[in-house]
Each structure stands twice: as structure tokens, then as C-alpha cells.
Short mmCIF file of C-alpha atoms in Angstrom, two decimals:
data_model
loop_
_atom_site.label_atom_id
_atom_site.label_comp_id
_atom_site.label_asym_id
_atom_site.label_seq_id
_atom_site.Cartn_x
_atom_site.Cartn_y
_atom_site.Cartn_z
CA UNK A 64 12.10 -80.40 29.13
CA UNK A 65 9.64 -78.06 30.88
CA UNK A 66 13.51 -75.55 31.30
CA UNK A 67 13.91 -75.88 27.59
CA UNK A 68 10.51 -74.65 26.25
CA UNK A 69 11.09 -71.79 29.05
CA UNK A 70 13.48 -71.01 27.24
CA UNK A 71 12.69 -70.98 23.70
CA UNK A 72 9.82 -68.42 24.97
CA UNK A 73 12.08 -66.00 26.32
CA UNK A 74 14.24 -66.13 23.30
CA UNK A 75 11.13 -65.83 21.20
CA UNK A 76 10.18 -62.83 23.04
CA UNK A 77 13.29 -60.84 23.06
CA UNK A 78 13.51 -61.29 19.46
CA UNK A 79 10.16 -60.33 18.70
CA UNK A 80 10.78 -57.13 21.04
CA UNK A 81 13.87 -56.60 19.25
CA UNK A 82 12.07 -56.83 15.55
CA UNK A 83 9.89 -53.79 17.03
CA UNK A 84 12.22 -51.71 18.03
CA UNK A 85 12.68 -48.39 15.56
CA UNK A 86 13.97 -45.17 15.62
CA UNK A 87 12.11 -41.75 15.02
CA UNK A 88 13.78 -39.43 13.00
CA UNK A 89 13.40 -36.00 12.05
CA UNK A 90 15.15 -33.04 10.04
CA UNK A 91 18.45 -32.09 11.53
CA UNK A 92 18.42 -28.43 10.59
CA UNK A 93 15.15 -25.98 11.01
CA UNK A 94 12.59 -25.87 8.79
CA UNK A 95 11.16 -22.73 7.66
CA UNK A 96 7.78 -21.57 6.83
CA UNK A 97 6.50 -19.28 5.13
CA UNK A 98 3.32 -16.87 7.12
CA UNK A 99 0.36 -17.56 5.23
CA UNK A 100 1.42 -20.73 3.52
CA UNK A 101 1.07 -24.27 4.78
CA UNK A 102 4.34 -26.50 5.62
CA UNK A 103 5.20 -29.93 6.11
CA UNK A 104 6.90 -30.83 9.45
CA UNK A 105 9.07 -35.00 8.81
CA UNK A 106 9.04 -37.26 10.82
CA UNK A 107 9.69 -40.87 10.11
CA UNK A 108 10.84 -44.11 11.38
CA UNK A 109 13.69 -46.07 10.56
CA UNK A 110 13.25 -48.92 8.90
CA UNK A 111 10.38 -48.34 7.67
CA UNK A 112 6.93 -49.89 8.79
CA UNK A 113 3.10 -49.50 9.54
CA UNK A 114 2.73 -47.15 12.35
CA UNK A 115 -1.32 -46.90 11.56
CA UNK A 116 -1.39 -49.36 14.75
CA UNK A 117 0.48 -46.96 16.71
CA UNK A 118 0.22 -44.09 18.57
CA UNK A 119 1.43 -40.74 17.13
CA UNK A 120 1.98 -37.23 19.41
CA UNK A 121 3.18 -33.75 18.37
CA UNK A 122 4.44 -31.16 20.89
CA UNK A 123 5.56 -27.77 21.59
CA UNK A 124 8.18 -28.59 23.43
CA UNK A 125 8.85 -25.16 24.21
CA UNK A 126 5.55 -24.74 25.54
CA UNK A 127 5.50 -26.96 28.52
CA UNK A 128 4.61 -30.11 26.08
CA UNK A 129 1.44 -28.49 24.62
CA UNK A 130 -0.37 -30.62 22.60
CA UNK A 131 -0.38 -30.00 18.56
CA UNK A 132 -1.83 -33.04 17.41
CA UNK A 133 -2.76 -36.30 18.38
CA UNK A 134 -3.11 -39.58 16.45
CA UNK A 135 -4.26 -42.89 18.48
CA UNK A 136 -6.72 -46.29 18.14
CA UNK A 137 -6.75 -45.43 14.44
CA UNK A 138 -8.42 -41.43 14.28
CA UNK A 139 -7.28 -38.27 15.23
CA UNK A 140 -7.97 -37.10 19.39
CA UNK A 141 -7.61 -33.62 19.68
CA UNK A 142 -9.68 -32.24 22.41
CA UNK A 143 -6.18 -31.50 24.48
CA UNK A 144 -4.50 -29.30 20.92
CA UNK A 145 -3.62 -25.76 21.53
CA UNK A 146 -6.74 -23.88 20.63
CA UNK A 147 -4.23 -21.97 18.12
CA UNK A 148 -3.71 -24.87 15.94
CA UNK A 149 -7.08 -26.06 16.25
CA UNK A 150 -8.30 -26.88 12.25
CA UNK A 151 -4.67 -26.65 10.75
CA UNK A 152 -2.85 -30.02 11.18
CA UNK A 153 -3.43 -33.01 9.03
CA UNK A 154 -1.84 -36.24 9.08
CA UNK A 155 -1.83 -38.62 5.97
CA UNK A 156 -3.34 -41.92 6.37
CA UNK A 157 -1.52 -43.49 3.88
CA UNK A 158 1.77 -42.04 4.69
CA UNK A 159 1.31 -44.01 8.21
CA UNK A 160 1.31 -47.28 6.54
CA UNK A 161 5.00 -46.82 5.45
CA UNK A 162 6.48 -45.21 8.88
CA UNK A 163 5.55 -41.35 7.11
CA UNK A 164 4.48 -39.43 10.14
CA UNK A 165 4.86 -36.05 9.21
CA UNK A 166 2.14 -33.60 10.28
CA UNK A 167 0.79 -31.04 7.75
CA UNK A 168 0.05 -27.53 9.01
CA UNK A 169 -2.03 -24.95 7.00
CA UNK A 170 -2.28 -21.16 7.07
CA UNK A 171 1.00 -20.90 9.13
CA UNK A 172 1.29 -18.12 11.28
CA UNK A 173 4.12 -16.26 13.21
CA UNK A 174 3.11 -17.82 16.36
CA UNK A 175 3.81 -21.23 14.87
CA UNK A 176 7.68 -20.34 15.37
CA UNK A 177 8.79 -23.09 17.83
CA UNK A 178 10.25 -25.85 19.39
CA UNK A 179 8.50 -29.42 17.93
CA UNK A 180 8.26 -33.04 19.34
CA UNK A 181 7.03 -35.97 17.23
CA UNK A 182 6.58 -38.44 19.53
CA UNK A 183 5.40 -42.59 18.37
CA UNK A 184 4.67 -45.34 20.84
CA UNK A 185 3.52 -48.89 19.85
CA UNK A 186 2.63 -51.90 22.47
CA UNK A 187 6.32 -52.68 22.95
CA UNK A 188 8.30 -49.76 22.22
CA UNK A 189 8.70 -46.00 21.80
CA UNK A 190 11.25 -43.30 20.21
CA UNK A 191 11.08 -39.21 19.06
CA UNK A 192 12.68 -36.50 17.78
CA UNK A 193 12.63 -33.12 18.32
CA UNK A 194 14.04 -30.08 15.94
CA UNK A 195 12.90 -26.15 15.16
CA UNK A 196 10.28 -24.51 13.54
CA UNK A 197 11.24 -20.84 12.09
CA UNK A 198 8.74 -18.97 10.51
CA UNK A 199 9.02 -16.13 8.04
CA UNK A 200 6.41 -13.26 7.26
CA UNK A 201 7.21 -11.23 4.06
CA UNK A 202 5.63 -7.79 4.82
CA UNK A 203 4.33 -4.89 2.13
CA UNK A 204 6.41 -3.39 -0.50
CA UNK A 205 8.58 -0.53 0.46
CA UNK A 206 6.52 2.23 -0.07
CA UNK A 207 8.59 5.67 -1.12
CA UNK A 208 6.86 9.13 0.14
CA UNK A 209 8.33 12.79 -0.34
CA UNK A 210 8.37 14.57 2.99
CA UNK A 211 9.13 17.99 1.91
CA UNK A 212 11.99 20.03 0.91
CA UNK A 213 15.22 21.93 2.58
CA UNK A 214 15.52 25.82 2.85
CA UNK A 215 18.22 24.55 -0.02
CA UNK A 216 15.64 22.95 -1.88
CA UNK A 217 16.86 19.36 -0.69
CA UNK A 218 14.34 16.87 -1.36
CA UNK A 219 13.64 14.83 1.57
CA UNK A 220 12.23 11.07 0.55
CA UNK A 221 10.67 8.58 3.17
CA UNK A 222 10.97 4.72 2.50
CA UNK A 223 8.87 2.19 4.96
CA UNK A 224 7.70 -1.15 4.87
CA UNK A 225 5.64 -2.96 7.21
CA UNK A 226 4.29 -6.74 7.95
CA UNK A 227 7.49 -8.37 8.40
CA UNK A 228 8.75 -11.13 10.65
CA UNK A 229 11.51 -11.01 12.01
CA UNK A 230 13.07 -7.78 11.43
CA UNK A 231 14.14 -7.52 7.81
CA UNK A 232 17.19 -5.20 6.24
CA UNK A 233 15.97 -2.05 4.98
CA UNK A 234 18.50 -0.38 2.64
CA UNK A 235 18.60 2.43 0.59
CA UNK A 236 20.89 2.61 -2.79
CA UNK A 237 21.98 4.47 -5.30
CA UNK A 238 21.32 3.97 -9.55
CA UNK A 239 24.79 2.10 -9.18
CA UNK A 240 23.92 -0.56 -6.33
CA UNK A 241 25.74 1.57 -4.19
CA UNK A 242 24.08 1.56 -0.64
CA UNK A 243 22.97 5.04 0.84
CA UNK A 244 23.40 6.40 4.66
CA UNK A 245 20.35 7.14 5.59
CA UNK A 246 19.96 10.12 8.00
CA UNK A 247 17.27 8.47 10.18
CA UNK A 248 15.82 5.03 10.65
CA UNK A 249 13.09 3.30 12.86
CA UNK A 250 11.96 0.27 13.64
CA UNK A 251 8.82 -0.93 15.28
CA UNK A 252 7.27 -3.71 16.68
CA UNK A 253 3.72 -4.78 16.82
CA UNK A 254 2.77 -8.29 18.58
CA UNK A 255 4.93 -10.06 16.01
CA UNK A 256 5.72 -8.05 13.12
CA UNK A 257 8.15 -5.29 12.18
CA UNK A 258 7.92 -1.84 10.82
CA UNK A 259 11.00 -0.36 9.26
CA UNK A 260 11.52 3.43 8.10
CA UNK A 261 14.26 5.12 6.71
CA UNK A 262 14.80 8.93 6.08
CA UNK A 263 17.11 10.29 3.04
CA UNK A 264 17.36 14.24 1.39
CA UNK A 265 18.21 14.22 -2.32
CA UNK A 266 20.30 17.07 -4.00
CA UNK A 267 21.19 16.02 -7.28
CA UNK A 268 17.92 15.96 -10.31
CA UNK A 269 17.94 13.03 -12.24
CA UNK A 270 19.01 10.26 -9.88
CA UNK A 271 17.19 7.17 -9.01
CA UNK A 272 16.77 5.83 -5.30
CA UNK A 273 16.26 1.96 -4.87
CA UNK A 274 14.25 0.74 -1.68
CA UNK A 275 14.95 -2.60 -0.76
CA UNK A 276 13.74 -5.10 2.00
CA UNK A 277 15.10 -8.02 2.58
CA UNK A 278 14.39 -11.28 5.05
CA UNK A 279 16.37 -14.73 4.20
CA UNK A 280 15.91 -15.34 0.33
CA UNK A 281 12.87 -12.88 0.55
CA UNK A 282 13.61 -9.28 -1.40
CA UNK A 283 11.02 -6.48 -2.12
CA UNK A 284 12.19 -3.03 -3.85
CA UNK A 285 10.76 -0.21 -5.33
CA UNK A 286 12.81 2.66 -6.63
CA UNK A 287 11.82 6.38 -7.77
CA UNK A 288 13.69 8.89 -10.04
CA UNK A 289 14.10 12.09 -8.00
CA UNK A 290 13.11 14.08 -11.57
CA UNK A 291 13.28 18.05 -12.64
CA UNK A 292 9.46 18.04 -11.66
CA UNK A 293 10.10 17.27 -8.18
CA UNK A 294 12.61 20.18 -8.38
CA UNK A 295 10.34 21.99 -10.28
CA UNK A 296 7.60 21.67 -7.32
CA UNK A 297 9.85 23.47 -5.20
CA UNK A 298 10.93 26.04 -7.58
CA UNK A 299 7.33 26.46 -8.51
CA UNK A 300 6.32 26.56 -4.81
CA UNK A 301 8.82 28.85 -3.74
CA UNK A 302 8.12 31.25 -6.69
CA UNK A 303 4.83 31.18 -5.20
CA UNK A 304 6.16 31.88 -1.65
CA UNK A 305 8.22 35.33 -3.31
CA UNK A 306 5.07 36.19 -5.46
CA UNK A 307 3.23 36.10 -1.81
CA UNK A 308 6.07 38.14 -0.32
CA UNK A 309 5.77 40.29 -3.04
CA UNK A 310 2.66 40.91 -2.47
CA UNK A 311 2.87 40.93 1.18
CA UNK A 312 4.96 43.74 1.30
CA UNK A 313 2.84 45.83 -1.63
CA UNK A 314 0.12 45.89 0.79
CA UNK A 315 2.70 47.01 3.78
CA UNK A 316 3.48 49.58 1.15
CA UNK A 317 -0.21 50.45 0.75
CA UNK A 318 -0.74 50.08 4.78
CA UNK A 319 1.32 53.08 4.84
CA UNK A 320 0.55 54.76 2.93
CA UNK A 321 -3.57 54.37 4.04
CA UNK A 322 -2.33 55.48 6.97
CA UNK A 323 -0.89 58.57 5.94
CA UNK A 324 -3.24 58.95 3.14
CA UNK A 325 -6.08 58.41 5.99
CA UNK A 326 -5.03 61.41 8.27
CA UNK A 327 -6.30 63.50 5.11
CA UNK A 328 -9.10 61.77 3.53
CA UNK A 329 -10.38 59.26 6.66
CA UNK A 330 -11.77 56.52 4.33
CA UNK A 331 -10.71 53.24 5.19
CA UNK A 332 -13.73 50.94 3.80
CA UNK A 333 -11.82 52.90 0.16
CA UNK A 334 -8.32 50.97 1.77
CA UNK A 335 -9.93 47.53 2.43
CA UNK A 336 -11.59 47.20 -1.18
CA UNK A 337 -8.10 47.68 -2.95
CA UNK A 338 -6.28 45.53 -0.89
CA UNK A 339 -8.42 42.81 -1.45
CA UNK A 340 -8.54 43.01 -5.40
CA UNK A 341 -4.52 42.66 -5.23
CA UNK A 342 -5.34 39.54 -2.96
CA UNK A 343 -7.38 37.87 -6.16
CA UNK A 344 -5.28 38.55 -8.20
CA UNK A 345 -3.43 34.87 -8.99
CA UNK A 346 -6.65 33.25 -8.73
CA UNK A 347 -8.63 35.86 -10.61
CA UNK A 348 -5.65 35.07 -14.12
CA UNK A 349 -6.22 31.63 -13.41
CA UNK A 350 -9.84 31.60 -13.41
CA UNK A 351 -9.83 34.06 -16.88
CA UNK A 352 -9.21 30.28 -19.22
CA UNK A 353 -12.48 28.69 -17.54
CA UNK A 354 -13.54 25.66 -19.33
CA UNK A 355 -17.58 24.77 -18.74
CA UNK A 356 -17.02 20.89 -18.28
CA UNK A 357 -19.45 18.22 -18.85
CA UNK A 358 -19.13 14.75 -17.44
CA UNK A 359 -19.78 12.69 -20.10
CA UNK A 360 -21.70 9.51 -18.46
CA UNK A 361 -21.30 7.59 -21.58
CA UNK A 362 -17.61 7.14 -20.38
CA UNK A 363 -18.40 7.08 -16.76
CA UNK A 364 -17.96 3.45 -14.56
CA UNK A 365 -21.07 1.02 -14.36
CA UNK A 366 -21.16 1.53 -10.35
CA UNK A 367 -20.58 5.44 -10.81
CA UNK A 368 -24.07 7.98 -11.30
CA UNK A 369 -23.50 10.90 -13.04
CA UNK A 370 -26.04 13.99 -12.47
CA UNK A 371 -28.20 15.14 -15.71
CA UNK A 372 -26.70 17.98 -16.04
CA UNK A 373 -22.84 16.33 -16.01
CA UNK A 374 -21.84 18.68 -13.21
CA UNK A 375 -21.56 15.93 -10.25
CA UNK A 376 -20.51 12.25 -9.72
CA UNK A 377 -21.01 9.82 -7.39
CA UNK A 378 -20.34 6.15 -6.37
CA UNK A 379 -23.40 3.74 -5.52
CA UNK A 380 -25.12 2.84 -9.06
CA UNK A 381 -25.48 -1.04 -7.97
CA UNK A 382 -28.20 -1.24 -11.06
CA UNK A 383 -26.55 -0.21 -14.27
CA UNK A 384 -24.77 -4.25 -14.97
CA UNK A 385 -24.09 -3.64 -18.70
CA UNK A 386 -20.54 -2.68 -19.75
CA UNK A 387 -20.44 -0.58 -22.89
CA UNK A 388 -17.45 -0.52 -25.36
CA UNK A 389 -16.43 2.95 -24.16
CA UNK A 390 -16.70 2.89 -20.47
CA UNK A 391 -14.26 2.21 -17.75
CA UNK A 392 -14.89 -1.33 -16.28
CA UNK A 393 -12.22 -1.20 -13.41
CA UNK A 394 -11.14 2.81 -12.57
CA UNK A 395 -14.09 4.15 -11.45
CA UNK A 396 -13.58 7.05 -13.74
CA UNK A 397 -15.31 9.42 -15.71
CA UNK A 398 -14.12 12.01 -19.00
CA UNK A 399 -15.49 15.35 -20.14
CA UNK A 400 -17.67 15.76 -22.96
CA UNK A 401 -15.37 18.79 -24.50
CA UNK A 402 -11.87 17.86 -25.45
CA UNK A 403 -9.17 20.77 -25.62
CA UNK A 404 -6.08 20.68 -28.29
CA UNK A 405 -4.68 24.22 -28.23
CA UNK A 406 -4.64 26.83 -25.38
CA UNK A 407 -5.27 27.26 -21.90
CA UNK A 408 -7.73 26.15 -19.78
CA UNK A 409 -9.14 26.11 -16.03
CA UNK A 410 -12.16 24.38 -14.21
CA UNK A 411 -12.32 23.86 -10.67
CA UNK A 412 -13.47 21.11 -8.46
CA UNK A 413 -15.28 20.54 -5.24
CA UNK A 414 -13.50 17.48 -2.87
CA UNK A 415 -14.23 18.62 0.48
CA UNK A 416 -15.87 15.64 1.81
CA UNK A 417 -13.87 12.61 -0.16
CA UNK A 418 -11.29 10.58 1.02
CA UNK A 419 -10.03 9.37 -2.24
CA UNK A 420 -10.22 10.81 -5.42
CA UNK A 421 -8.17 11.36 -8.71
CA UNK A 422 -8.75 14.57 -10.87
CA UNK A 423 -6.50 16.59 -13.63
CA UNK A 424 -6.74 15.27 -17.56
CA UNK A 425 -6.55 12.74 -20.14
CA UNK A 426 -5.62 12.32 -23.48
CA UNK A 427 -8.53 11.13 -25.72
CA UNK A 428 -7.14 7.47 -26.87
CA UNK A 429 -6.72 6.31 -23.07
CA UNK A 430 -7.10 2.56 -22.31
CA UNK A 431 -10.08 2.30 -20.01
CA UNK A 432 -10.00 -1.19 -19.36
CA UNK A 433 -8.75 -2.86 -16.82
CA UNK A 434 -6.01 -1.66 -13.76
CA UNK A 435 -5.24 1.40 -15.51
CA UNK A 436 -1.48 2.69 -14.91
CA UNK A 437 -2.43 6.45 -14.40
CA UNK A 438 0.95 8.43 -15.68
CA UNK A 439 1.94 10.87 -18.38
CA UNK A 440 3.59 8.07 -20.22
CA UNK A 441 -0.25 6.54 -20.36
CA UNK A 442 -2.25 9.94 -21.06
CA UNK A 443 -2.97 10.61 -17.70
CA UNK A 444 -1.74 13.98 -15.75
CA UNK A 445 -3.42 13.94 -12.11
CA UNK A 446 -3.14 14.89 -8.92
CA UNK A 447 -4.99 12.14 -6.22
CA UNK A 448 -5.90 11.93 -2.47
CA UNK A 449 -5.44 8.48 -0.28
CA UNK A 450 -6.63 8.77 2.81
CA UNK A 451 -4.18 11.01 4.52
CA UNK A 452 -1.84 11.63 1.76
CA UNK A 453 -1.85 12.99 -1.58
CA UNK A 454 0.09 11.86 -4.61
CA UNK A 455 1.25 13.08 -8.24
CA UNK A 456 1.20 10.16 -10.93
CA UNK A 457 4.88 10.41 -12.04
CA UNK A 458 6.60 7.42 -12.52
CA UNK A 459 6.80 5.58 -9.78
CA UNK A 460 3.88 7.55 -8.11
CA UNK A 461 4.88 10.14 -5.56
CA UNK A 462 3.11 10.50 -2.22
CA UNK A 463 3.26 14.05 -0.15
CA UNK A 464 1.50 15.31 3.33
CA UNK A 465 -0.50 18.63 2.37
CA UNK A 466 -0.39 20.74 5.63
CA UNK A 467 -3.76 21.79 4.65
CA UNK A 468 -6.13 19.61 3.14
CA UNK A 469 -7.93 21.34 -0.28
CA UNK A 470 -11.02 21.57 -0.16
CA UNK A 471 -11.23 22.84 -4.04
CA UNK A 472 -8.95 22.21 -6.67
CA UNK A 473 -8.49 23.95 -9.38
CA UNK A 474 -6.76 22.51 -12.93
CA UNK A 475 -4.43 24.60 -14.92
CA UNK A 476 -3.72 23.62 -18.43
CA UNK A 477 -1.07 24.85 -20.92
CA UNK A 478 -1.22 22.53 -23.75
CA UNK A 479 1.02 24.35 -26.20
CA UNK A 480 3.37 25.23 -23.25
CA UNK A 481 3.37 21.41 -21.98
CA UNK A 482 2.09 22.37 -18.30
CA UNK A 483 -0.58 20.75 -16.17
CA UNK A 484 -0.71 22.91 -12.46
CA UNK A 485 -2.84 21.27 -9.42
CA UNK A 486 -4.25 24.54 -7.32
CA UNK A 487 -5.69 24.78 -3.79
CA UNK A 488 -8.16 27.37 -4.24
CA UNK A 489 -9.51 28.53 -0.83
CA UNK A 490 -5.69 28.75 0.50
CA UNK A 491 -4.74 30.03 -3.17
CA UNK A 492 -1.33 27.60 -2.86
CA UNK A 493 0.18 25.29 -5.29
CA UNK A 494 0.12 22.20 -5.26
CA UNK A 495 1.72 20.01 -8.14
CA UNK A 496 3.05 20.54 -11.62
CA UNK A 497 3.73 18.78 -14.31
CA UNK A 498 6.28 20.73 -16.86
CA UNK A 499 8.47 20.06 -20.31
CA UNK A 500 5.08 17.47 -21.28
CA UNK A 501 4.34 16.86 -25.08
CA UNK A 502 0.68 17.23 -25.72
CA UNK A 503 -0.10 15.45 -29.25
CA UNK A 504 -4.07 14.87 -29.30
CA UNK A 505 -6.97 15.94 -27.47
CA UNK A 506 -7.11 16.51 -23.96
CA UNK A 507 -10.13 15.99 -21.46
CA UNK A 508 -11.11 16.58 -17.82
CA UNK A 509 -11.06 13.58 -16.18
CA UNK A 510 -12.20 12.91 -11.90
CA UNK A 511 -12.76 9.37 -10.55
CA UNK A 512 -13.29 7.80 -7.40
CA UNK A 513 -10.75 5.25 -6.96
CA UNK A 514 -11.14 1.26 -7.52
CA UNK A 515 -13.50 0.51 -4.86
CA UNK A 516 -17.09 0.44 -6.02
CA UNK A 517 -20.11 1.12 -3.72
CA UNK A 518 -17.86 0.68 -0.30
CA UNK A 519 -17.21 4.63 0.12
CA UNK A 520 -19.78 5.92 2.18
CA UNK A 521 -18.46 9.34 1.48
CA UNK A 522 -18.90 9.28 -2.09
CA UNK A 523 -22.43 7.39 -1.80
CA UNK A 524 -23.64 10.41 0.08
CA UNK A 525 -22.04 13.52 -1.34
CA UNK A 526 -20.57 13.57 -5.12
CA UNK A 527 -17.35 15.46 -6.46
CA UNK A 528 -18.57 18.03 -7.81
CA UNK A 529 -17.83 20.28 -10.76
CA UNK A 530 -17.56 24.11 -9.38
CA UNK A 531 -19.13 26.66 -12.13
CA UNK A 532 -19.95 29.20 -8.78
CA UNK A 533 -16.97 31.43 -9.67
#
């Protein structure tokens, strides 16, 4: 009798073990996350049960075992998780009562990419499963800069794009979809995300060059239209260059003939003065179609101050809260008081200390609200400083290096001739053009700051400044 109860137990047991048993199960192909975003890592078991009893481990395998999260006697233990994950992984209560073990993680990051073990034990039995983690960063949009031009006039154009994990496919292409060779490229790394750059010339006007990046399903692109003005830059800049030589070799002339002249009459300080009046000569035409602008504060930003007498501008007004009908309420920008509609016109001004600034003109019925797209097609001709580069307002916008940086502009207007020219006065180069425009209301003077209100300590401390010294 005693032999038959024996076993009954043992039977009793084995099946009881047996009922227990499970299997953990996972994904069988990696999942992939997205930088920035949270993800969802399964895990289950099979059939289906409580597992809020249980115990419940995740691992970085490929770390040695590290700990990512921990789930035992009914509440999270976590004082062994990777200090990296520490905050970010979440399992659902609920979900445990119906074998769900899957482990939430928030604000993924690059380092995330791994190796993962989820890992549940219960009294009488135990099972994982282990699969990858790939993670994906999506970088900045291609960003499309023009380096310069050939001795033939070649425009060279610079695409890069930065932020990106893993290494992405930069490519350039054609209007047709037809992908470009470029003549350089370059990629760098920087802890865990890529840098891509590639270099192209352009020969032909009128063509349009896509950027694209692309990672997995991911795909950023910007394009630009390599237009006559871009040509005309060049053309404009070398006419400049042959006006210089020009001049350069008048004044070898008149060298000479000092010299010769000077064996006779001895007089140079007579030599000196003429040379320099054929020196001012560009800037002296230029300067012949002054305008006297006047800010006009009425249009000017809430955060911007304009000086009483309209003649200087500056960020920092933290006081002024109420937005009138006519002001700007996003560009911190700021209009003349005198509008033009005929003729030429000049006015100059002072940048030496700013980091970012817009200047050139407007067309009186502007929108002033909101993200403003500044281009021609909108009313706005300008030139504009970032940082380190400079950039015309075509369309797409058009970013240059300026070998020397101006410290005075002057603006050039032709409104019945359709031209809007960007001068460096001090070095007495150009700079940009605009050319073949249609002019068809008013046009005023228009300088801004940027976007950013009261965080540009330059502009807090010394104002653009409108230059009537000349």
C-alpha cells in the first residue's frame, strides 16, 4: 500500500513539473530601432501563462551578460543595469499576466545596437531566447554649398550630410535620376556616427543636381538648379577681376610714366593723389545713387530695438510683448521707411562684428508672419552670413566661403534694369548678383538678425548699423 501511494506522488509530481514547463520565444530576425525613438524588444512564452510569479532577466549578451533589466518577487531590481540604460526600460505589468515579457526601451540610442537575452525562471523551470538589436540614426539633410569656380568658369558644388548611423549612401544625380561621378568623396567617423561629403564641378546652366542620402528605408534629398546667376557670379566676378587688371596696368602705365615725368618735375606727393582717385573710382559710381535709409521700427521684430534716429538695430528688446498687425513676429527683421519704384539706388551697411545677418531688399506686400521663405519668388533679394559661410537666397539657398570676410556691404539696386549687386566695400570686390529680376511694386531696404531672439550676444552688444559716413 505504502509502494502504491509512493507512487502516485511521483507521478503527481512529474506531471505537475511537466504542466510548468514552457518555452521562451523571441523574434527570429533583428529588430531595428530607430535613434531617438523608443522600441519594443518580444519576448514571450509558449503557451501562454502568468509569469508575474516569475522571474524575468534581460542581457547584453554581447557584453559579458550585462544586466538591462531585471524583474523578480513582483517589482523591478535594477541596482546591477548598465548605467546606460538606467531610466529607459519598462516592462508591462499586465502583459506579464498572459506570458508578454517584452521590455520597452525609450530614447534609443546608437549604443543600444546589440546582442539581447530574455531570460524567465519560475520555481520549477527555466527557458530564453536570444536575437539582435540594430539600430538606425537618420542624420541632417544633405546640405548643398558652392565652393568656387574653375579658371573655365566650372562651378564646383559641395554636398554633405552628417548624424548618420551606420554609414549611409550618398549619391549625387542628375534632373533625369541619372546618378553622377563625383570627383571626390569623404567619409568620417565620430564615436558612432558618420559624415559623408561629396565633391562635383558643373558646366552646363540650367541643370538641376539632386543630393540624396540614404540608410535602409530612410531617404533625405535636397537638390539645387545650377542657374544663369550662378554663372552670372562668375562672369560678374571675373569682369571685376579684368576691370582690376585694367586698372592695374593704367597705373603701371602712370608708374612710368611718374617716373619719367619725375626726372623733370620731382613731385611725387602730385603722382600718389592721382593714382588714388582712379583707385575710387568703382566705389565712388556706386556710391553717386545713395539712398538715406530709415529703419522703420513700426515694422521691426518685438525682441529687435531700433535707434531713434532709424540708423541702427539691435537684438535684446525682452520688454516690447505686443505684436502689431504690421510687424514681423518670427524673422527678426526690420524695413525702411522710404520705398523705391524707379531708378538706382545704394546704401551701405556696417556688419563687422555679427555672426548672422540678412541684408539687401524687399518688395512692399511681403508676408511677415511666420518662417518666412526669403527668395525672389517671395519679394526678398538678400545676401546673408551663417556663421562661417555666406549665402544668396536663390532657390534652394546657396551657401559660399568668402576668402575675406566684409566688414561693410554695400547694396546696389537697378530696378528698371532688374539687378540687385551685394558689394564688399573695404576690399571693393563683388560679392553676389541677382540679374534678369522683374521689379513690379515698391522696393525697400530690409536687414535682420536671423530667427534667434535675445541669444546673440553679438547683436545684444553692438547693432548693424546703417553707414551714412561716406
Amino acid at each position: 500500500m505504502k509502494f502504491i501511494c509512493l507512487t502516485l506522488l511521483l507521478i503527481s509530481g512529474i506531471k505537475d513539473s511537466r504542466s510548468e514547463q514552457y518555452e521562451v520565444v523571441g523574434p527570429a530576425d533583428p529588430v531595428f530601432a530607430l535613434a531617438g525613438e523608443g522600441v519594443i524588444l518580444p519576448c514571450f512564452i509558449k503557451p501562454g501563462m502568468n509569469v508575474v510569479d516569475m522571474r524575468v532577466e534581460w542581457y547584453r549578451s554581447d557584453l559579458r551578460g550585462s544586466l538591462v533589466h531585471r524583474y523578480e518577487d513582483h517589482e523591478d531590481r535594477n541596482t546591477e543595469q548598465i548605467q546606460s540604460y538606467r531610466g529607459r526600460t519598462k516592462l508591462n505589468n499586465q502583459d506579464l499576466q498572459t506570458g508578454n515579457a517584452s521590455l520597452k526601451l525609450s530614447t534609443v540610442q546608437v549604443s543600444d545596437e546589440g546582442r539581447y537575452k530574455c531570460f524567465i525562471q519560475s520555481e520549477s523551470w527555466f527557458d530564453d531566447v536570444t536575437f539582435d538589436v540594430k539600430v538606425e540614426a537618420v542624420g541632417t539633410p544633405p546640405l548643398i554649398t558652392v565652393d568656387g569656380f574653375d579658371r573655365s568658369g566650372g562651378l564646383h558644388l559641395q554636398c554633405e550630410s552628417e548624424g548618420w548611423y551606420p554609414e549611409p549612401d550618398l549619391e549625387l544625380l542628375d534632373s533625369e535620376g541619372v546618378r553622377l561621378s563625383p570627383e571626390t568623396t569623404e567619409t568620417n567617423r565620430n564615436t558612432y556616427r558618420f559624415s559623408v561629403k561629396h565633391t562635383i564641378t558643373v558646366h552646363h546652366r540650367d541643370i538641376k543636381i539632386h543630393c540624396r542620402v540614404k540608410l535602409g528605408h530612410h531617404m533625405l534629398e535636397t537638390e539645387i538648379s545650377a542657374s544663369s546667376n550662378m554663372f552670372n557670379s562668375w562672369r560678374t566676378s571675373v569682369i571685376m577681376i579684368s576691370v582690376f587688371v585694367v586698372l592695374t596696368v593704367i597705373a603701371g602705365i602712370l608708374i612710368v610714366a611718374f617716373v619719367y615725368k619725375s626726372r623733370e618735375l620731382s613731385s611725387d606727393y602730385q603722382f600718389l593723389q592721382c593714382q588714388k582717385s582712379h583707385l575710387k573710382d568703382v566705389i565712388t559710381f556706386l556710391r553717386k545713387h545713395k539712398v538715406n535709409v530709415t529703419l522703420d521700427s513700426e515694422s521691426a521684430h518685438p525682441c529687435l530695438t531700433v535707434s531713434l534716429n532709424g540708423k541702427r538695430v539691435r537684438d535684446g528688446n525682452t520688454e516690447l510683448i505686443v505684436q502689431q498687425n504690421d510687424r514681423f513676429d518670427k524673422y527678426l527683421g526690420v524695413l525702411g521707411k522710404e520705398g523705391f519704384s524707379s531708378g538706382c539706388h545704394y546704401y551701405e551697411v556696417k556688419v563687422k562684428e555679427h555672426t548672422e545677418w540678412d541684408l539687401g531688399v524687399a518688395r512692399e506686400s511681403i508676408n511677415r508672419k511666420g518662417e518666412v521663405d526669403l527668395n525672389p519668388e517671395n519679394g526678398y533679394w538678400l545676401l546673408g552670413r551663417r556663421y562661417d559661410k555666406y549665402l544668396s537666397y536663390d532657390s534652394p539657398k546657396v551657401f559660399f566661403p568668402l576668402r575675406v570676410k566684409p566688414q561693410r556691404v554695400g547694396v546696389f539696386v537697378d530696378y528698371d534694369g532688374g539687378f540687385v549687386f551685394f558689394y564688399d566695400v573695404e576690399s571693393m570686390s563683388h560679392i553676389y548678383s541677382y540679374t534678369d529680376q522683374s521689379f513690379n511694386e515698391k522696393l525697400y531696404p530690409f536687414v535682420s538678425l536671423g530667427y534667434l531672439c535675445g541669444t546673440n550676444t553679438y547683436t545684444q552688444s553692438t547693432p548693424l548699423r546703417i553707414c551714412d559716413d561716406y
